[in-house]
Amino acid sequence: MNVMMKVKQQAELSHLIARDWWQGGLLALLIFAVFASAFGVVYSSHVKRHLSAEYESLLQQQDKLDNQWRNAKLEISALASHARIERIAKAQLDMSQVEPDYQVVVVQ
Amino acid sequence: MTANTDTPATQPVIAWRFYFVLAALLLLLGGLVVRAGYIQVYEKQFLQFQGDLRTVRTTELHAQRGDIYDRNGEPLAVSIPVQALWVDPKVFLEDPSIRNSHQWLRLCQIIGRKPADLYHSIAAKAGKRFEYIQRQLTPNQINRLHSIDIPGIDLLAESKRYYPTAEVTSHVLGFTNIDDVGQEGLEMAFNQWLSSQDGKRQIIRDRFGRAIDEPETLQAMQPGKPLYLTIDKKLQYAAYRELKQAVMTHQATSGSAVLLDIESGDILAMVNQPTFNPNDTEQRHSYRYRNRAMTDLVEPGSTVKPLVMAAALESGRYHMGDHIDTSPGHYTLGGRTVRDPVNYGEMDLTGIIRKSSNVGISRIALSLENNEIINTLFKLGFGADSGTGFPGENTGKIAARRRWSEFEVATLSFGYGIMATPTQLARAYAILGSGGVHKPLALIKRDKVPSGQSVISESTARSVVSMMQSVTESGGTALQAAIPGYTVAGKTGTARKAVRGGYGDDYVAIFVGVAPASAPRFSLVVMVDEPKGEKYYGGDVAAPVFSRVMHQALMEYNIAPDKAHHPEELAHSEVVLPESGGKL
């Protein structure tokens, strides 16, 4: 008897709560919205942190590439220097300036 | 609270228990509120500070100085990020045992310093918070230093300036000091434009050291702006090579060459000897790094004769076909003699320029008003700066006298008593070459070619150019300035150098001219100071340099040849160039 009453009471209680929720639908919705936005804040700040970290590493990469580019510019410039080309052309490739006798000029 | 449990009536609520629990709960709640308020309000600053101390970092962003390029975008000055090793002596000296540590010894080994010396030099700066240990470390050193962790010692980003063309462009560019501030040349003139500003960012790091937030940028990073010059690296190198060769061959003390584009007023090449390698700080002596083409004055000697001739034509009293009698080749003015090497007899105006007759040109000068010559020289840019803003540029000297003795006028007409920079000479000839239009010179690339200002009549300019053409043809003083396939109009100058109390035995050899003479495109001056060999005439020393550099410029810019061995060949599409003349 006692047990039966308890069960009935519990059923009534959950029923009551459910009905209460149903009646206070707006309130429930608001509570849900509050939780949703709270999780949203947590999530977006998580995403932001990831993006910040990525941005930072990209900045570092940019810096590194800029550094490489600057060194490459210098290297190209050193390899393409006229003095070096002239030296290689004369010494290794046995080239020389074309004498005027061997020049043909085309005038259009 | 309703008591509808098992025995509703038999167990009454004991009131004091209820209130006791209630009070206890309220007290706890109150305690929490007070604590929260205390933290939020009273301790807020302290806690936030402590929190930031653990997470917020200010990072510096090192910005590079602007690069310098030639007119075709070839790099002439490039900044490379490097690192400097620095120490906070206060922190470093807190732990004296560090000097025996393995790390310290290794650090000293990497940078090549004696541990005891370095330690003492840091100890001497005990009160300071910042001292450089070594600047501009090599990449290799930086790599090895990364593994070292000594309190108070750290790396700092900085820059090193490299000049890939080294001594070829050093006078024009100048150089920067170790703190990236321009000290000479364009590096100094355009320091503000090239300078960069380091940025400062505030970032929040998590415990893995990743940046997770950037609350604010304290100072935006501003890289230096790039500078594009009018210099053509190829022609600059050609001028450098030929001038160096000439200065060495003739054991001269110095030399300069300036190549101008007559169409635009751009300075395509500007070289000097002696020169220096700007990458080597040891070579920075003023006699080496002075840009003589702009800072040093020379007496132009005979190269001023075509300019006096221009004044004569402008006066309206002389015309192309006029003849002047120069016999007997010398005459006396106020006790002093003006002479030619030989008696040229009666000559036309072209002959005076071709033979560079002192008697002829001074006769003409004496028949003109004094201010007619001076005014023409001013119109042709003497006494005025180039407009490039180059630091230390000299504007030259023209004595503005009220009374001139006849001898002074005569010597003025062959280039004594006035002083000009090589650049001014090149500009004066460029004005003649452009048909009397003065275009402001530039070292910095311009978007638009300035229209210029007509300073002397076109017919005068054309006449003088055609007179000067005879100088490089048979019977002229500078056959070596001739260029196969092209006509050249120019003038030699060999001036005795003024020394205290008169003129000494040293000479300045000059050749200045324009090409092609039929439609001048380039103006080039070559000046060789104090050639020591047997040859010291402008026609022997400077003219060959002129020929080779000008030839290269004409070929680089694809200028059509205007002269052929057989004139009729030009009418056809193919021209075989004559075998005579210079080699390149």
PDB file of C-alpha atoms in Angstrom, chain B residues 23 97 124 145 234 239 285 293 348 376 388 417 430 434 439 455 494 533 535 551 575 584:
ATOM      1  CA  ALA B  23      20.630  30.803   8.771  1.00  0.00           C
ATOM      2  CA  SER B  97      78.564  30.555 -10.676  1.00  0.00           C
ATOM      3  CA  ALA B 124      81.900  46.633 -15.766  1.00  0.00           C
ATOM      4  CA  LEU B 145      73.149  29.737 -29.876  1.00  0.00           C
ATOM      5  CA  LYS B 234      74.264  47.074 -66.725  1.00  0.00           C
ATOM      6  CA  ALA B 239      81.029  52.601 -66.857  1.00  0.00           C
ATOM      7  CA  HIS B 285      87.138  56.514 -45.700  1.00  0.00           C
ATOM      8  CA  ALA B 293      80.850  63.175 -59.831  1.00  0.00           C
ATOM      9  CA  ASP B 348      85.496  78.666 -89.602  1.00  0.00           C
ATOM     10  CA  THR B 376      74.664  81.233 -71.174  1.00  0.00           C
ATOM     11  CA  THR B 388      68.391  65.172 -57.266  1.00  0.00           C
ATOM     12  CA  GLY B 417      88.239  80.511 -63.634  1.00  0.00           C
ATOM     13  CA  ALA B 430      72.621  67.088 -72.549  1.00  0.00           C
ATOM     14  CA  SER B 434      68.190  67.975 -76.580  1.00  0.00           C
ATOM     15  CA  LYS B 439      65.305  68.730 -68.139  1.00  0.00           C
ATOM     16  CA  VAL B 455      66.898  77.665 -72.282  1.00  0.00           C
ATOM     17  CA  THR B 494      92.821  68.919 -70.671  1.00  0.00           C
ATOM     18  CA  GLY B 533     101.612  58.312 -67.686  1.00  0.00           C
ATOM     19  CA  LYS B 535      99.525  60.545 -72.078  1.00  0.00           C
ATOM     20  CA  HIS B 551      78.773  52.220 -77.468  1.00  0.00           C
ATOM     21  CA  VAL B 575      74.330  47.811 -92.597  1.00  0.00           C
ATOM     22  CA  LEU B 584      84.300  46.889 -77.044  1.00  0.00           C
TER      23      LEU B 584
END
